[in-house]
Amino acid sequence: MLQTGDNDANGSPTPTPGRKRRRHRLLIFLAVLALLAGSGLVAGGYYFDSVPTPTDLKLPESTTVYYADGRTPLAKLGAENRTIVPYDQMNDSAKQAIVAAEDRTFWKNKGVDFKGVLRAAWANVTGGQRQGASTLTQQYARVAADLRGVTYSRKLREAVIAWKLDDKYSKEEILGFYLNTVPFGRGAYGIEAAAQTFFGKTVRRDAPPQQQLTQAEAMVLCAMVKQPEADPTDPEGSPGYDPRRNATAKQNSIDRWNYIRDGMVKLGYLTSEQAANLAYPDTVKEIDPDAGRSGLDRPSGLVVNHVLSELRQTEPFRGKPDEVIRDGGYKIVTTIDKRVQDAAEAAADIRRDTAPEAVRGQPKNWQAALVAVEPGTGRVLGYYGGDKSSGADYAGWYLDENGQARGFGQHPPGSSFKVYDLAAAVGDKISVKQRFDSPDTKEFPESGRTKGSPAGPIRNAEHAPCQPNCALWEATVASLNVTYFELTEKLGTAKVIDMAKRAGVESMWETVKGNPQPQRVDLRDKPAEEVAGRFSTEVGIGQYGISVQDHANGMATFAAGGKRAEAHFVRSVTKGDEKVWSEQLKQTDLGLDQEAINQLDWTLRRVKAAKLDNGWDSAGKTGTWQAGQSTTQNVHTWMVGWTGALASAVWLGTTDGKPLKTTGGSYEVYGSTGPGPIWRQFMEQATAALKLDPEEYRFQDPAFPDDAPETTAPPTTPPVTSSPTPSARPTPSPTPSRPSPTPSDRPTSRPTVSPSLSPLPSLSPSKTRRPG
């Protein structure tokens, strides 16, 4: 039988053209109905569904921490590497490349690829492969929804959001949203982060031309949007489009780049001749496995801990979680001067070849810390407390997000604390030429330091030519403990503590009977007379721990002529054009007149370890504190001091609280031989880097109105002239390995409880906040 056309080869009826169209429409209707069944009606979704629009989104944006110049990044914070650049501030490179790569009808379509929606519906009905072909607007809608923690898995829901966006926003706004949001790989979200990560460039049109992302480079980046990261189940076979990942990825990138180039020609962004002359850029940066650490794995990373701690106390951020700062897209400019920071790390990181020879190659438990403060402003210009933000901080302490104190914080300052005794003395009109009874050994019954007491009399570590009748300045240079113990008794413990507090020492650690760890005492909240009872006369010779940061700020106060400023790490916080926070510079006067300051400078510039070889006037003091009751082993050594332009404090000790012992087996480590070389190298390099004129920072000579004759302070108790008894410790004799012209800086008094290196979780819970 001949076929009539009404049946197919199998005998089934053959559809007519009209019937084909009706079946096609029916299938589409069924597909859309099936899609809608799981998503709700279009009208309901469009008018009543709560969908996130760009104004609703709180996009995580990296906060960048800068050095004091406001241009050099110190660290980048945040869960994602993202820097938002407004659309009108971007050059055209990425705008054109992304349209050619992802949606060539972008400028004409209504934000939705309806054919793509139907294809997805058909695939759902027939069980076919899931379909893509989203517009840029749909892609942004999908990413934005994911950022809000909502998953719109169905194509229609995505289309509804995109449709709504296209109604509300201009094409330029939507393209800006997209370019600032999508992932490009290597943790870079948004085109600016990608430009920096892959090429070390920027999309900002106001940047110098050589720093701007080029057309060819933008095409490489926009190729990566298709698959930003390698497939974790098959990273070699499906590596994505990062040309540095492997050969397959590079070929993928080149193929995609050619596809984009063809699209650029079709869209009129490039002429055929320009496209022919455009070369694939082979300048993508190597993958850096440490890039995600954002600068926190360096010594300067510790600064970030202090920055965050400081900002948590300010009005804009008080009581808010750290994510507000980290993901807020802020620009934080610190007080840290990169030139000073580099000099600090070069000198105080004793593992580097740049450290002074005296401290290089020493045992692993040796540790140094250094803080530099600008006189008159309190700006911390340099900070070295350890190797990275997650490690121990030996230079200070800070409060973490939970209000817990972190850092190792305190070290007994030894004779370096005598600077505050001396300042209190000259402030009380006690001339540095006044003479004191200064024998090698002396009893002080009022303070309980007698031959019959557990600690015994006060002893000097070495002799001085002036003994037994020394001027205060001579006793300072020779670091005579007997003289300074008597001076502290004469002034009163409260007056010495008050001078240290007003100069910049905000915390001091007391020894508590029965408690193995020293406990922090906040000196700011109570009058010195009230807290003085928690400390003995030994405070005058440095028994009680203080932080390197506080000590540096105290030195900065004297460098500024007795004008105290709060030590701080943050200069400003901005977001776009909005100023969020600015440093609050304020000075308080110690009440020291110019003559007192001159006598302080005049005396401390005679300390040999404080002399700089670069022509600057400098003043300083060494300090050492012994290990336990030993007279020959030390665990804390110091050098502190200032010029008129810069003040700093250096501590050198051990990480485990054991005595300092050189690789050669010697225990002869003192303030002058350990931290002294670190301090001098740092001060010389930092002042040179700052390019300041030393002539503008000269010290003035004192008038010494009581110059003739020098007065003698009456002895408070007769000196111990008999030979040492078993309860008295012998005075150690100098050894050839110690520079004989440099006087001892090691007190010989025993602490009531031997201070040891302790982490700050032992801080007392009473008011431990630092001001912002």
GROMACS .gro file of N, CA, C and O in nm, residues 181-267:
model
  348
  181THR      N    1   3.165   4.194   4.225
  181THR     CA    2   3.111   4.084   4.305
  181THR      C    3   3.163   3.946   4.268
  181THR      O    4   3.192   3.865   4.356
  182VAL      N    5   3.175   3.916   4.139
  182VAL     CA    6   3.202   3.778   4.098
  182VAL      C    7   3.343   3.733   4.136
  182VAL      O    8   3.436   3.814   4.143
  183PRO      N    9   3.359   3.602   4.159
  183PRO     CA   10   3.492   3.548   4.189
  183PRO      C   11   3.575   3.529   4.062
  183PRO      O   12   3.522   3.489   3.958
  184PHE      N   13   3.704   3.555   4.074
  184PHE     CA   14   3.797   3.537   3.963
  184PHE      C   15   3.901   3.428   3.990
  184PHE      O   16   3.981   3.396   3.904
  185GLY      N   17   3.902   3.375   4.111
  185GLY     CA   18   4.002   3.274   4.146
  185GLY      C   19   4.109   3.330   4.238
  185GLY      O   20   4.123   3.451   4.255
  186ARG      N   21   4.183   3.238   4.302
  186ARG     CA   22   4.289   3.272   4.400
  186ARG      C   23   4.235   3.357   4.515
  186ARG      O   24   4.306   3.439   4.574
  187GLY      N   25   4.106   3.342   4.544
  187GLY     CA   26   4.045   3.416   4.653
  187GLY      C   27   4.013   3.560   4.620
  187GLY      O   28   3.974   3.637   4.708
  188ALA      N   29   4.027   3.598   4.493
  188ALA     CA   30   4.000   3.736   4.452
  188ALA      C   31   3.854   3.750   4.409
  188ALA      O   32   3.809   3.681   4.317
  189TYR      N   33   3.781   3.838   4.474
  189TYR     CA   34   3.643   3.866   4.439
  189TYR      C   35   3.637   4.010   4.387
  189TYR      O   36   3.680   4.103   4.455
  190GLY      N   37   3.581   4.026   4.268
  190GLY     CA   38   3.575   4.158   4.208
  190GLY      C   39   3.698   4.185   4.122
  190GLY      O   40   3.807   4.131   4.145
  191ILE      N   41   3.679   4.271   4.023
  191ILE     CA   42   3.783   4.293   3.924
  191ILE      C   43   3.907   4.362   3.980
  191ILE      O   44   4.019   4.335   3.938
  192GLU      N   45   3.891   4.450   4.080
  192GLU     CA   46   4.008   4.519   4.134
  192GLU      C   47   4.099   4.422   4.208
  192GLU      O   48   4.221   4.423   4.191
  193ALA      N   49   4.039   4.337   4.293
  193ALA     CA   50   4.119   4.236   4.363
  193ALA      C   51   4.187   4.142   4.264
  193ALA      O   52   4.302   4.102   4.283
  194ALA      N   53   4.116   4.107   4.156
  194ALA     CA   54   4.174   4.019   4.055
  194ALA      C   55   4.290   4.086   3.984
  194ALA      O   56   4.395   4.024   3.959
  195ALA      N   57   4.273   4.214   3.948
  195ALA     CA   58   4.381   4.287   3.880
  195ALA      C   59   4.506   4.291   3.966
  195ALA      O   60   4.618   4.273   3.918
  196GLN      N   61   4.488   4.311   4.096
  196GLN     CA   62   4.602   4.316   4.188
  196GLN      C   63   4.664   4.178   4.206
  196GLN      O   64   4.786   4.163   4.208
  197THR      N   65   4.578   4.078   4.221
  197THR     CA   66   4.626   3.942   4.249
  197THR      C   67   4.701   3.881   4.132
  197THR      O   68   4.806   3.818   4.148
  198PHE      N   69   4.647   3.897   4.011
  198PHE     CA   70   4.703   3.828   3.895
  198PHE      C   71   4.807   3.910   3.818
  198PHE      O   72   4.898   3.855   3.757
  199PHE      N   73   4.795   4.044   3.823
  199PHE     CA   74   4.887   4.126   3.745
  199PHE      C   75   4.957   4.236   3.826
  199PHE      O   76   5.045   4.304   3.774
  200GLY      N   77   4.918   4.254   3.952
  200GLY     CA   78   4.975   4.362   4.031
  200GLY      C   79   4.937   4.499   3.977
  200GLY      O   80   5.014   4.594   3.987
  201LYS      N   81   4.816   4.509   3.920
  201LYS     CA   82   4.771   4.634   3.859
  201LYS      C   83   4.636   4.675   3.917
  201LYS      O   84   4.583   4.611   4.007
  202THR      N   85   4.580   4.783   3.864
  202THR     CA   86   4.452   4.836   3.911
  202THR      C   87   4.362   4.867   3.793
  202THR      O   88   4.411   4.891   3.681
  203VAL      N   89   4.231   4.868   3.817
  203VAL     CA   90   4.136   4.909   3.712
  203VAL      C   91   4.098   5.056   3.727
  203VAL      O   92   4.018   5.107   3.650
  204ARG      N   93   4.155   5.124   3.823
  204ARG     CA   94   4.121   5.265   3.844
  204ARG      C   95   4.175   5.349   3.727
  204ARG      O   96   4.294   5.347   3.698
  205ARG      N   97   4.087   5.427   3.670
  205ARG     CA   98   4.124   5.505   3.553
  205ARG      C   99   4.211   5.626   3.591
  205ARG      O  100   4.276   5.685   3.505
  206ASP      N  101   4.213   5.663   3.721
  206ASP     CA  102   4.295   5.776   3.762
  206ASP      C  103   4.438   5.735   3.799
  206ASP      O  104   4.520   5.820   3.836
  207ALA      N  105   4.469   5.605   3.789
  207ALA     CA  106   4.605   5.558   3.816
  207ALA      C  107   4.695   5.588   3.697
  207ALA      O  108   4.646   5.607   3.585
  208PRO      N  109   4.826   5.595   3.718
  208PRO     CA  110   4.917   5.613   3.605
  208PRO      C  111   4.894   5.504   3.500
  208PRO      O  112   4.865   5.389   3.536
  209PRO      N  113   4.902   5.537   3.372
  209PRO     CA  114   4.871   5.441   3.266
  209PRO      C  115   4.944   5.308   3.279
  209PRO      O  116   4.886   5.202   3.254
  210GLN      N  117   5.071   5.311   3.318
  210GLN     CA  118   5.148   5.187   3.326
  210GLN      C  119   5.099   5.097   3.440
  210GLN      O  120   5.132   4.979   3.445
  211GLN      N  121   5.020   5.151   3.533
  211GLN     CA  122   4.968   5.072   3.645
  211GLN      C  123   4.826   5.022   3.620
  211GLN      O  124   4.772   4.944   3.698
  212GLN      N  125   4.764   5.065   3.511
  212GLN     CA  126   4.627   5.026   3.482
  212GLN      C  127   4.620   4.893   3.407
  212GLN      O  128   4.706   4.860   3.325
  213LEU      N  129   4.516   4.817   3.435
  213LEU     CA  130   4.492   4.690   3.367
  213LEU      C  131   4.468   4.715   3.218
  213LEU      O  132   4.389   4.802   3.181
  214THR      N  133   4.538   4.640   3.133
  214THR     CA  134   4.524   4.658   2.989
  214THR      C  135   4.408   4.574   2.935
  214THR      O  136   4.355   4.486   3.005
  215GLN      N  137   4.373   4.600   2.810
  215GLN     CA  138   4.266   4.525   2.745
  215GLN      C  139   4.297   4.376   2.741
  215GLN      O  140   4.214   4.292   2.775
  216ALA      N  141   4.418   4.342   2.699
  216ALA     CA  142   4.457   4.200   2.688
  216ALA      C  143   4.458   4.132   2.824
  216ALA      O  144   4.418   4.015   2.838
  217GLU      N  145   4.504   4.204   2.928
  217GLU     CA  146   4.507   4.147   3.063
  217GLU      C  147   4.365   4.128   3.116
  217GLU      O  148   4.335   4.026   3.180
  218ALA      N  149   4.278   4.223   3.088
  218ALA     CA  150   4.139   4.210   3.132
  218ALA      C  151   4.072   4.088   3.068
  218ALA      O  152   3.990   4.019   3.131
  219MET      N  153   4.107   4.060   2.943
  219MET     CA  154   4.050   3.944   2.874
  219MET      C  155   4.095   3.813   2.942
  219MET      O  156   4.016   3.718   2.951
  220VAL      N  157   4.217   3.808   2.991
  220VAL     CA  158   4.265   3.691   3.065
  220VAL      C  159   4.181   3.673   3.192
  220VAL      O  160   4.137   3.562   3.226
  221LEU      N  161   4.159   3.783   3.264
  221LEU     CA  162   4.082   3.775   3.388
  221LEU      C  163   3.938   3.734   3.361
  221LEU      O  164   3.881   3.652   3.433
  222CYS      N  165   3.877   3.793   3.260
  222CYS     CA  166   3.736   3.764   3.232
  222CYS      C  167   3.717   3.621   3.181
  222CYS      O  168   3.608   3.564   3.194
  223ALA      N  169   3.823   3.562   3.127
  223ALA     CA  170   3.815   3.420   3.089
  223ALA      C  171   3.800   3.332   3.212
  223ALA      O  172   3.740   3.224   3.207
  224MET      N  173   3.853   3.375   3.326
  224MET     CA  174   3.854   3.293   3.446
  224MET      C  175   3.717   3.284   3.513
  224MET      O  176   3.692   3.193   3.592
  225VAL      N  177   3.630   3.379   3.483
  225VAL     CA  178   3.498   3.379   3.545
  225VAL      C  179   3.422   3.250   3.515
  225VAL      O  180   3.344   3.201   3.596
  226LYS      N  181   3.447   3.192   3.399
  226LYS     CA  182   3.378   3.068   3.359
  226LYS      C  183   3.404   2.955   3.459
  226LYS      O  184   3.314   2.877   3.490
  227GLN      N  185   3.528   2.945   3.510
  227GLN     CA  186   3.561   2.846   3.613
  227GLN      C  187   3.677   2.903   3.696
  227GLN      O  188   3.794   2.880   3.665
  228PRO      N  189   3.646   2.974   3.802
  228PRO     CA  190   3.751   3.045   3.879
  228PRO      C  191   3.852   2.953   3.946
  228PRO      O  192   3.968   2.987   3.959
  229GLU      N  193   3.806   2.836   3.991
  229GLU     CA  194   3.894   2.744   4.063
  229GLU      C  195   3.893   2.608   3.996
  229GLU      O  196   3.799   2.573   3.924
  230ALA      N  197   3.996   2.529   4.021
  230ALA     CA  198   4.002   2.394   3.967
  230ALA      C  199   3.895   2.307   4.031
  230ALA      O  200   3.853   2.330   4.145
  231ASP      N  201   3.847   2.211   3.958
  231ASP     CA  202   3.751   2.115   4.011
  231ASP      C  203   3.822   2.032   4.118
  231ASP      O  204   3.919   1.962   4.087
  232PRO      N  205   3.777   2.038   4.243
  232PRO     CA  206   3.849   1.966   4.350
  232PRO      C  207   3.851   1.815   4.330
  232PRO      O  208   3.940   1.747   4.381
  233THR      N  209   3.754   1.763   4.255
  233THR     CA  210   3.753   1.618   4.231
  233THR      C  211   3.846   1.577   4.117
  233THR      O  212   3.881   1.460   4.105
  234ASP      N  213   3.884   1.674   4.033
  234ASP     CA  214   3.975   1.644   3.921
  234ASP      C  215   4.056   1.770   3.889
  234ASP      O  216   4.043   1.829   3.781
  235PRO      N  217   4.143   1.812   3.979
  235PRO     CA  218   4.215   1.938   3.959
  235PRO      C  219   4.308   1.939   3.840
  235PRO      O  220   4.334   2.044   3.781
  236GLU      N  221   4.358   1.823   3.801
  236GLU     CA  222   4.448   1.817   3.686
  236GLU      C  223   4.371   1.816   3.554
  236GLU      O  224   4.407   1.883   3.458
  237GLY      N  225   4.263   1.739   3.551
  237GLY     CA  226   4.187   1.728   3.427
  237GLY      C  227   4.094   1.844   3.402
  237GLY      O  228   4.061   1.875   3.287
  238SER      N  229   4.046   1.907   3.510
  238SER     CA  230   3.955   2.020   3.498
  238SER      C  231   4.009   2.136   3.582
  238SER      O  232   3.953   2.171   3.685
  239PRO      N  233   4.121   2.196   3.539
  239PRO     CA  234   4.191   2.295   3.623
  239PRO      C  235   4.137   2.436   3.613
  239PRO      O  236   4.182   2.524   3.686
  240GLY      N  237   4.041   2.459   3.523
  240GLY     CA  238   3.990   2.595   3.507
  240GLY      C  239   4.072   2.673   3.407
  240GLY      O  240   4.127   2.617   3.312
  241TYR      N  241   4.084   2.807   3.430
  241TYR     CA  242   4.142   2.897   3.331
  241TYR      C  243   4.258   2.981   3.384
  241TYR      O  244   4.298   3.078   3.321
  242ASP      N  245   4.311   2.946   3.501
  242ASP     CA  246   4.428   3.016   3.554
  242ASP      C  247   4.552   2.963   3.481
  242ASP      O  248   4.592   2.848   3.502
  243PRO      N  249   4.616   3.043   3.397
  243PRO     CA  250   4.726   2.992   3.314
  243PRO      C  251   4.847   2.946   3.392
  243PRO      O  252   4.933   2.878   3.335
  244ARG      N  253   4.856   2.981   3.519
  244ARG     CA  254   4.970   2.939   3.600
  244ARG      C  255   4.946   2.806   3.671
  244ARG      O  256   5.034   2.755   3.739
  245ARG      N  257   4.825   2.749   3.653
  245ARG     CA  258   4.794   2.628   3.727
  245ARG      C  259   4.859   2.505   3.664
  245ARG      O  260   4.923   2.426   3.733
  246ASN      N  261   4.841   2.487   3.535
  246ASN     CA  262   4.910   2.381   3.461
  246ASN      C  263   4.893   2.407   3.312
  246ASN      O  264   4.829   2.504   3.271
  247ALA      N  265   4.948   2.319   3.229
  247ALA     CA  266   4.944   2.339   3.084
  247ALA      C  267   4.803   2.337   3.030
  247ALA      O  268   4.768   2.413   2.939
  248THR      N  269   4.719   2.250   3.085
  248THR     CA  270   4.580   2.242   3.040
  248THR      C  271   4.506   2.372   3.069
  248THR      O  272   4.433   2.425   2.984
  249ALA      N  273   4.527   2.425   3.187
  249ALA     CA  274   4.462   2.551   3.225
  249ALA      C  275   4.509   2.665   3.136
  249ALA      O  276   4.430   2.752   3.098
  250LYS      N  277   4.637   2.665   3.102
  250LYS     CA  278   4.687   2.770   3.016
  250LYS      C  279   4.625   2.762   2.878
  250LYS      O  280   4.587   2.865   2.820
  251GLN      N  281   4.612   2.642   2.825
  251GLN     CA  282   4.550   2.628   2.693
  251GLN      C  283   4.403   2.668   2.700
  251GLN      O  284   4.351   2.732   2.607
  252ASN      N  285   4.335   2.631   2.808
  252ASN     CA  286   4.197   2.675   2.827
  252ASN      C  287   4.188   2.827   2.825
  252ASN      O  288   4.098   2.886   2.764
  253SER      N  289   4.284   2.890   2.894
  253SER     CA  290   4.286   3.036   2.902
  253SER      C  291   4.307   3.098   2.764
  253SER      O  292   4.239   3.195   2.727
  254ILE      N  293   4.400   3.043   2.688
  254ILE     CA  294   4.430   3.097   2.554
  254ILE      C  295   4.308   3.081   2.463
  254ILE      O  296   4.269   3.175   2.391
  255ASP      N  297   4.243   2.964   2.467
  255ASP     CA  298   4.126   2.941   2.384
  255ASP      C  299   4.013   3.038   2.420
  255ASP      O  300   3.947   3.095   2.332
  256ARG      N  301   3.992   3.053   2.549
  256ARG     CA  302   3.886   3.144   2.595
  256ARG      C  303   3.921   3.289   2.560
  256ARG      O  304   3.834   3.369   2.524
  257TRP      N  305   4.048   3.323   2.572
  257TRP     CA  306   4.095   3.458   2.539
  257TRP      C  307   4.068   3.488   2.391
  257TRP      O  308   4.022   3.598   2.357
  258ASN      N  309   4.092   3.391   2.305
  258ASN     CA  310   4.064   3.409   2.162
  258ASN      C  311   3.914   3.426   2.137
  258ASN      O  312   3.873   3.506   2.052
  259TYR      N  313   3.834   3.351   2.210
  259TYR     CA  314   3.689   3.364   2.198
  259TYR      C  315   3.645   3.506   2.237
  259TYR      O  316   3.561   3.568   2.170
  260ILE      N  317   3.702   3.557   2.345
  260ILE     CA  318   3.668   3.692   2.391
  260ILE      C  319   3.714   3.795   2.288
  260ILE      O  320   3.643   3.893   2.260
  261ARG      N  321   3.831   3.775   2.234
  261ARG     CA  322   3.883   3.868   2.133
  261ARG      C  323   3.790   3.875   2.012
  261ARG      O  324   3.758   3.985   1.963
  262ASP      N  325   3.738   3.759   1.969
  262ASP     CA  326   3.644   3.759   1.856
  262ASP      C  327   3.518   3.836   1.892
  262ASP      O  328   3.462   3.910   1.810
  263GLY      N  329   3.472   3.819   2.014
  263GLY     CA  330   3.354   3.892   2.059
  263GLY      C  331   3.378   4.041   2.066
  263GLY      O  332   3.287   4.121   2.037
  264MET      N  333   3.498   4.080   2.104
  264MET     CA  334   3.532   4.223   2.110
  264MET      C  335   3.522   4.285   1.970
  264MET      O  336   3.478   4.400   1.955
  265VAL      N  337   3.561   4.208   1.869
  265VAL     CA  338   3.552   4.258   1.731
  265VAL      C  339   3.405   4.269   1.689
  265VAL      O  340   3.361   4.371   1.634
  266LYS      N  341   3.326   4.165   1.717
  266LYS     CA  342   3.186   4.165   1.679
  266LYS      C  343   3.109   4.278   1.746
  266LYS      O  344   3.014   4.333   1.688
  267LEU      N  345   3.146   4.311   1.867
  267LEU     CA  346   3.076   4.416   1.941
  267LEU      C  347   3.130   4.555   1.910
  267LEU      O  348   3.078   4.655   1.961
   0.00000   0.00000   0.00000
